mmCIF file of C-alpha atoms in Angstrom:
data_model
loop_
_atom_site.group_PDB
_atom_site.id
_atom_site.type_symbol
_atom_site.label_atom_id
_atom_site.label_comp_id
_atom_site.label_asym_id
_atom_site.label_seq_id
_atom_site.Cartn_x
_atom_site.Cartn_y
_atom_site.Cartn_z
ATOM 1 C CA UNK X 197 0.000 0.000 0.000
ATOM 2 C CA UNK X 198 2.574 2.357 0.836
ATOM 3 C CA UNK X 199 3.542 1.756 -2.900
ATOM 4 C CA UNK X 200 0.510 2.877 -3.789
ATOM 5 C CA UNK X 201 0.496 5.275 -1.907
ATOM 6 C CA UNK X 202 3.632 7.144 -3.642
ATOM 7 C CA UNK X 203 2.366 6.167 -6.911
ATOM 8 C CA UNK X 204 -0.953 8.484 -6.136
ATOM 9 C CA UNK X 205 1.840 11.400 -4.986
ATOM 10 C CA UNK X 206 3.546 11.087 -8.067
ATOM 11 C CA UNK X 207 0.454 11.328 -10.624
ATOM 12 C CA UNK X 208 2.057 10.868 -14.698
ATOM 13 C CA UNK X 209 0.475 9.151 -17.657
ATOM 14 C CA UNK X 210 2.319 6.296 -16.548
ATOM 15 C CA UNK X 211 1.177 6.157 -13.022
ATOM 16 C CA UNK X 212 -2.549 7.222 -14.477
ATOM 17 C CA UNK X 213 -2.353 4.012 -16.351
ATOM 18 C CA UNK X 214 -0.734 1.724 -13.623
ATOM 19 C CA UNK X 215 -2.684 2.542 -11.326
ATOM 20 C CA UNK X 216 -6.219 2.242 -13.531
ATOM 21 C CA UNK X 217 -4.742 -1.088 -14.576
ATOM 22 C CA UNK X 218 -4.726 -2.257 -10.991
ATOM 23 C CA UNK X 219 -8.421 -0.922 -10.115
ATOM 24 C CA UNK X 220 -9.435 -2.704 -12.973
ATOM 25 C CA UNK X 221 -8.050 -6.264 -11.579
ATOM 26 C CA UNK X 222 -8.645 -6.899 -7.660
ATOM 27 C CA UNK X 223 -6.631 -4.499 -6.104
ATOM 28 C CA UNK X 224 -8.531 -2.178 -4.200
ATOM 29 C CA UNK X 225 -7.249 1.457 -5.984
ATOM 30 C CA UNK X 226 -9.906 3.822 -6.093
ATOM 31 C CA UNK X 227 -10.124 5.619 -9.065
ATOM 32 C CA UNK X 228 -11.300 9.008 -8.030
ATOM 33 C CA UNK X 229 -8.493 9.560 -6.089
ATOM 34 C CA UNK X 230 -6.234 9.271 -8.778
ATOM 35 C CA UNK X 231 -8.228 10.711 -12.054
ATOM 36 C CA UNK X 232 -9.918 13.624 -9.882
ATOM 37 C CA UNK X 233 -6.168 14.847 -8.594
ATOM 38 C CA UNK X 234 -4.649 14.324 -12.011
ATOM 39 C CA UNK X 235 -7.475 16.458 -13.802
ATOM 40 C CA UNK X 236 -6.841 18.821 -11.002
ATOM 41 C CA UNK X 237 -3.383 19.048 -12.037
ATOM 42 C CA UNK X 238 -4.180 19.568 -15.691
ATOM 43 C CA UNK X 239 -6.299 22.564 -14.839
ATOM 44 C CA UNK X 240 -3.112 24.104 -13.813
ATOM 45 C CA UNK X 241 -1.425 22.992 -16.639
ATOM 46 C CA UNK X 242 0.688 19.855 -15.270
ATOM 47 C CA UNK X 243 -0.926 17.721 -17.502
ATOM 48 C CA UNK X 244 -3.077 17.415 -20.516
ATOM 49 C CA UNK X 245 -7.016 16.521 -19.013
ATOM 50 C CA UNK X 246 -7.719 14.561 -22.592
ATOM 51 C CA UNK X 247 -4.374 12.365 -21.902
ATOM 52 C CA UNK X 248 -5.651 11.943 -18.266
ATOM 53 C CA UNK X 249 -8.837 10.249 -19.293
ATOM 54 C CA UNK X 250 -6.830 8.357 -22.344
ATOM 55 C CA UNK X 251 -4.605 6.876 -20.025
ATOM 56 C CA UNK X 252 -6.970 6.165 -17.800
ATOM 57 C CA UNK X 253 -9.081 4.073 -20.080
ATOM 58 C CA UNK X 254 -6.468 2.232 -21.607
ATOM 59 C CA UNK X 255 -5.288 1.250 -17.987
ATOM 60 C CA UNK X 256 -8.955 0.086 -17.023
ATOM 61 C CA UNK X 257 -9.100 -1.552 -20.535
ATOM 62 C CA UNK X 258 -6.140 -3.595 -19.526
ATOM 63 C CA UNK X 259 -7.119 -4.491 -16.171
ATOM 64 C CA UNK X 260 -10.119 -5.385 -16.766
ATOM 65 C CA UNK X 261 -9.145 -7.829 -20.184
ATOM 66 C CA UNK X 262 -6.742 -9.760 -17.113
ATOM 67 C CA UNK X 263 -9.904 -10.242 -15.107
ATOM 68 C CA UNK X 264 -11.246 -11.471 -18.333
ATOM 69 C CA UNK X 265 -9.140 -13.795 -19.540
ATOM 70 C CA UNK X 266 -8.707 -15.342 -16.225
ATOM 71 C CA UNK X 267 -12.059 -15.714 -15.862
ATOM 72 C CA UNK X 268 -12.505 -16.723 -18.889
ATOM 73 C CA UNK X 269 -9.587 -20.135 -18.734
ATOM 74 C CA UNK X 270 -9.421 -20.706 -14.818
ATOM 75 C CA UNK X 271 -13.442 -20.937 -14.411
ATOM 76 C CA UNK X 272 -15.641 -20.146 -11.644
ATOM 77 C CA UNK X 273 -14.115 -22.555 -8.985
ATOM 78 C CA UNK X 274 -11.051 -21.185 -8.913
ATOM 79 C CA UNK X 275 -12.106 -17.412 -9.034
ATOM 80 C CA UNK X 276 -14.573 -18.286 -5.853
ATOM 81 C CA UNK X 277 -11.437 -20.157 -4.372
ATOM 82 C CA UNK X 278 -9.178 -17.097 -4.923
ATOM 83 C CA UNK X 279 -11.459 -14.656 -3.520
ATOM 84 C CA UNK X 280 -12.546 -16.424 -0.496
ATOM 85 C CA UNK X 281 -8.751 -16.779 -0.012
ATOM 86 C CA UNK X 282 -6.180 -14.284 2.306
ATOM 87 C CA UNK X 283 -5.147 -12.922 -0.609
ATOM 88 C CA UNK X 284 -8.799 -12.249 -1.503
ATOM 89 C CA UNK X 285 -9.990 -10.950 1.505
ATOM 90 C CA UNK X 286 -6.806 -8.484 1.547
ATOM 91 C CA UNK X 287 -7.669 -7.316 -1.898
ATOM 92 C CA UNK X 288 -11.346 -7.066 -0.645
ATOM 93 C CA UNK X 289 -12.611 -9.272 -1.934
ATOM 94 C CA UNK X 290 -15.403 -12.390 -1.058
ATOM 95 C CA UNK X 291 -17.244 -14.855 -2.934
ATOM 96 C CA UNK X 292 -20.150 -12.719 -2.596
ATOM 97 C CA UNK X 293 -19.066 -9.941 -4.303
ATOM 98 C CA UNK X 294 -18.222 -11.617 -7.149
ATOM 99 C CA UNK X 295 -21.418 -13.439 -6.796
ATOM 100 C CA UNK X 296 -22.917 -10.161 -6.729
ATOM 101 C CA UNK X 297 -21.228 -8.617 -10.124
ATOM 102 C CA UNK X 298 -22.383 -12.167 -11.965
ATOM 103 C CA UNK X 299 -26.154 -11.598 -10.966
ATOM 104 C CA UNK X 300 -25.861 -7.884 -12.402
ATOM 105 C CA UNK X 301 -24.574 -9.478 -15.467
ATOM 106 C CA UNK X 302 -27.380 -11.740 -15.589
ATOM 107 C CA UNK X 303 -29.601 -9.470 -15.135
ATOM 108 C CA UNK X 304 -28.251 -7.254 -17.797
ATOM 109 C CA UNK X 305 -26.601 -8.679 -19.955
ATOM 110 C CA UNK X 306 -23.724 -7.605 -22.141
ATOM 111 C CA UNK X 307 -25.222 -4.165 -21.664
ATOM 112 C CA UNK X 308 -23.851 -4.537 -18.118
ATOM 113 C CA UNK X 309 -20.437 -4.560 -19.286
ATOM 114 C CA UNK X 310 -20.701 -0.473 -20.125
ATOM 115 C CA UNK X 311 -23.112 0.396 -17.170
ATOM 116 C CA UNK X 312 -21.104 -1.519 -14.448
ATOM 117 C CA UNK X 313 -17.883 0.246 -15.051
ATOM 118 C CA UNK X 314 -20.103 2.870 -13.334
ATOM 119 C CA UNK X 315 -21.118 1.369 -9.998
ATOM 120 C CA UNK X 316 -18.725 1.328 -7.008
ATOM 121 C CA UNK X 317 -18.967 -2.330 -5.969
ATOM 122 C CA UNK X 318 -19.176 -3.711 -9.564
ATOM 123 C CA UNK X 319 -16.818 -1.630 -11.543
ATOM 124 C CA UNK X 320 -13.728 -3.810 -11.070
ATOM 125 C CA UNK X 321 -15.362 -7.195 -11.182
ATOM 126 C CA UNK X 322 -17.788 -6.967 -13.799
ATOM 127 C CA UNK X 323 -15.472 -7.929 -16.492
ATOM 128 C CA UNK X 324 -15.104 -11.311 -14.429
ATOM 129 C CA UNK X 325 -19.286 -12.905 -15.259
ATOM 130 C CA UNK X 326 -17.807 -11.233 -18.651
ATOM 131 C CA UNK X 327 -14.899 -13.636 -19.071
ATOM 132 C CA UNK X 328 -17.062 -16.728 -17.011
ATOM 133 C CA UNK X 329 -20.027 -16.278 -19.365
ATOM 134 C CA UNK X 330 -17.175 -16.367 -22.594
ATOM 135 C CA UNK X 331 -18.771 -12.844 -23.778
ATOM 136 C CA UNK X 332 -17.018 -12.105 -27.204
ATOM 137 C CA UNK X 333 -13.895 -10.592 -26.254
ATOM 138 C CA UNK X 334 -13.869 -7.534 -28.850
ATOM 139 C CA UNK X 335 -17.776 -6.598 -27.524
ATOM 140 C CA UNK X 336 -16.839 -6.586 -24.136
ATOM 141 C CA UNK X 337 -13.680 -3.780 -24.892
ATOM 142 C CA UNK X 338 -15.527 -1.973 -26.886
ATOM 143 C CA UNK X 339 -18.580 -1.359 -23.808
ATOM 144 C CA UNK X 340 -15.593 -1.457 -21.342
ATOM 145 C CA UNK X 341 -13.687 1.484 -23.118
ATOM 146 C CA UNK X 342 -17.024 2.957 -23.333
ATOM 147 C CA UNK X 343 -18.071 2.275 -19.772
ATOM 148 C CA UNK X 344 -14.392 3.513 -18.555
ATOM 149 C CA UNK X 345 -13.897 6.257 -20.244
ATOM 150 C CA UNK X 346 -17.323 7.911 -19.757
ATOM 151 C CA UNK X 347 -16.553 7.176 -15.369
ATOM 152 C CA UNK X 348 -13.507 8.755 -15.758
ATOM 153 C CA UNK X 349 -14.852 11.432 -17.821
ATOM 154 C CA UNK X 350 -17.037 12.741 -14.679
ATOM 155 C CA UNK X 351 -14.034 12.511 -11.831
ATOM 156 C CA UNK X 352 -11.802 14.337 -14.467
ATOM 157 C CA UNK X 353 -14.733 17.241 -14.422
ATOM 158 C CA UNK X 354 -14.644 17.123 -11.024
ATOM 159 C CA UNK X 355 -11.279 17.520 -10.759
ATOM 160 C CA UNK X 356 -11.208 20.295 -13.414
ATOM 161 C CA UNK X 357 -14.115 21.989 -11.157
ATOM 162 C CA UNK X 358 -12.659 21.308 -8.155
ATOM 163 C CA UNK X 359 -9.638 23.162 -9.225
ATOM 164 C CA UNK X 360 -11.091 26.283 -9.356
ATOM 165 C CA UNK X 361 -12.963 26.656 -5.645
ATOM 166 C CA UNK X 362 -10.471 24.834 -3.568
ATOM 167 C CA UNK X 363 -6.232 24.673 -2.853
ATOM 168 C CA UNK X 364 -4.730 21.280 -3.258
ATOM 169 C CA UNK X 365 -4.578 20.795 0.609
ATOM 170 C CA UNK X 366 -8.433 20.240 0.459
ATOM 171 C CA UNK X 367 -8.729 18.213 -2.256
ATOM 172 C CA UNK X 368 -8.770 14.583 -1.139
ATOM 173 C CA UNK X 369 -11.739 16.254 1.522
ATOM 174 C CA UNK X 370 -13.484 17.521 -1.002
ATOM 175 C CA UNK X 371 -13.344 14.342 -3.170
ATOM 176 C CA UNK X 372 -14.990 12.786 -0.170
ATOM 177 C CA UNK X 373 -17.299 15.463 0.118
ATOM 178 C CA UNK X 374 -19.025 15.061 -3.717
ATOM 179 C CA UNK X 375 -18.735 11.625 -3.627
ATOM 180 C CA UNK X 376 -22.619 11.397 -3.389
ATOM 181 C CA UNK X 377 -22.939 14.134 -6.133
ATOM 182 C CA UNK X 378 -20.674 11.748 -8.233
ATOM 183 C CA UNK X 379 -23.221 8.554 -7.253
ATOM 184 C CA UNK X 380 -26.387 10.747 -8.444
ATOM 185 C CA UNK X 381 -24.900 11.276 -11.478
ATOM 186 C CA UNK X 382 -23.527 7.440 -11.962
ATOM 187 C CA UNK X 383 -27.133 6.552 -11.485
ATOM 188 C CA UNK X 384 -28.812 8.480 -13.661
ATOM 189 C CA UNK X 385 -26.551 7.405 -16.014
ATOM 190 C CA UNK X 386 -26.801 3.614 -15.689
ATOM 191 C CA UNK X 387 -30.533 4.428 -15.529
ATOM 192 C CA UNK X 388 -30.057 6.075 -19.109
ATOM 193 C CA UNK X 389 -28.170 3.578 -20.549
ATOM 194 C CA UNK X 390 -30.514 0.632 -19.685
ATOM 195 C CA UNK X 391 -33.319 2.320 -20.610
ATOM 196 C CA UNK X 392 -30.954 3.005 -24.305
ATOM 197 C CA UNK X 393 -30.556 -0.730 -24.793
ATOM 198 C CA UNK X 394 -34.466 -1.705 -23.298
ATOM 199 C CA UNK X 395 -35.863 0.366 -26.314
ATOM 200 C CA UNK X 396 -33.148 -0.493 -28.770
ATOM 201 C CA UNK X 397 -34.138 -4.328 -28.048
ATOM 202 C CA UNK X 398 -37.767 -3.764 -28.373
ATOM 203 C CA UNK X 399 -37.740 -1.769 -31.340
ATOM 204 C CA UNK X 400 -35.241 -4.876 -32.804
ATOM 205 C CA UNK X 401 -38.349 -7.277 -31.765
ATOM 206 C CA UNK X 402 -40.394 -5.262 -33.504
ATOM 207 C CA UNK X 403 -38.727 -4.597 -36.894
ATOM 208 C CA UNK X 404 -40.783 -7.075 -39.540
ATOM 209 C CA UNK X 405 -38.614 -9.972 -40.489
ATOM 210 C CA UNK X 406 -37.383 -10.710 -44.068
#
C-alpha cells in the first residue's frame, strides 16, 4: 500500500495508467483519487485533461481484459477459491461480491459490461461474469472502453471543477465530500443507458422480419 500510496503522490500518464490497470483487476485502488487529482493538475497545466482520461481508459481496458481472460480459462471454482482466499480478503474481496457482479450481469446482460464500469462495488469485477459467461472478447472492450472512459470522464470534471474553488490541501476532503454528487450522477446514467438498450431491443423485436 505504501507503494501505492507514492504512486498516487507522483500522478504521470504512466502512473494514471498503472494505477487504472490495478483498479481494474482486484486491487482495491480507487479511481477518483487518482483521475480527480490528475485532472486537477491539468487545470493548472501539469498535464493534458484529454491524456488523463486516455490513459486512464487504456489502464482500465487492460485491467479489466486480465480479469477477463482469467475468468474466462481458470473458471468459476477457482475465481470463488481465490477470492474467499487471504489474498482475496486483503484485496477485498469475497465470494459474494463476485457473486454479486455475476447476478448484475445476468440481469443485464452484455449491456452490463458499459453500465457496471459505473457502480462502485461492480466496476472492477464486472469484467469477471464477462470472461465466465465467454462474452465475445472484442464486444466486451468496446462497452468497457465505453463504460471507462465515460466514469472517468465525470471525476476528471470534477477535478477540473474542483480546481477552481479549492487549494490542493483540500482536495482529497473535497473528493470525499461530492462523492454522493458523483453517485447521483452514476445513477442516472446507468438508468439512461438501460433504458438506451431496453428500447433499442424492443424496437429490434419489432422490426418485420425478411
Amino acid at each position: 500500500m505504501n507503494f501505492i500510496t507514492s504512486l498516487l503522490g507522483n500522478l504521470n500518464y504512466g502512473t494514471i495508467l498503472f494505477l487504472m490497470l490495478l483498479e481494474s483487476t482486484v486491487v482495491p485502488v480507487p479511481s477518483e483519487f487518482v483521475v480527480t487529482p490528475a485532472a486537477y493538475h491539468a487545470a493548472s497545466g501539469q498535464l493534458d485533461v484529454w491524456l488523463v482520461i486516455l490513459f486512464a481508459t487504456i489502464g482500465a481496458d487492460l485491467g479489466a481484459s486480465i480479469n477477463y481472460v482469467v475468468a474466462y480459462y481458470v473458471g468459476r471454482p477457482v475465481i470463488y477459491k481465490f477470492a474467499n482466499s487471504k489474498w482475496g480478503k486483503m484485496c477485498l474481496l469475497n465470494q459474494e461480491k463476485v457473486e454479486k457482479s455475476e447476478r448484475y450481469f445476468d440481469d443485464h446482460g452484455i449491456a452490463a459490461t458499459l453500465t457496471g464500469r459505473l457502480i462502485p462495488g461492480i466496476r472492477h469485477l464486472i469484467s469477471i461474469p464477462a470472461g465466465l459467461a465467454k462474452m465475445n472478447y472484442w464486444k466486451f472492450l468496446l462497452y468497457t472502453t465505453l463504460g471507462a472512459g465515460c466514469w472517468h470522464a465525470i471525476l476528471a470534471g470534477l477535478g477540473w471543477y474542483l480546481h477552481t474553488i479549492v487549494p490542493e490541501e483540500q482536495l482529497n476532503d473535497k473528493i470525499e465530500e461530492y462523492a454522493e454528487y458523483i453517485k447521483i450522477i452514476i445513477v442516472a446514467l446507468v438508468i439512461a443507458a438501460i433504458v438506451w438498450f431496453a428500447v433499442r431491443h424492443l424496437m429490434k423485436k419489432k422490426m418485420p422480419q425478411n
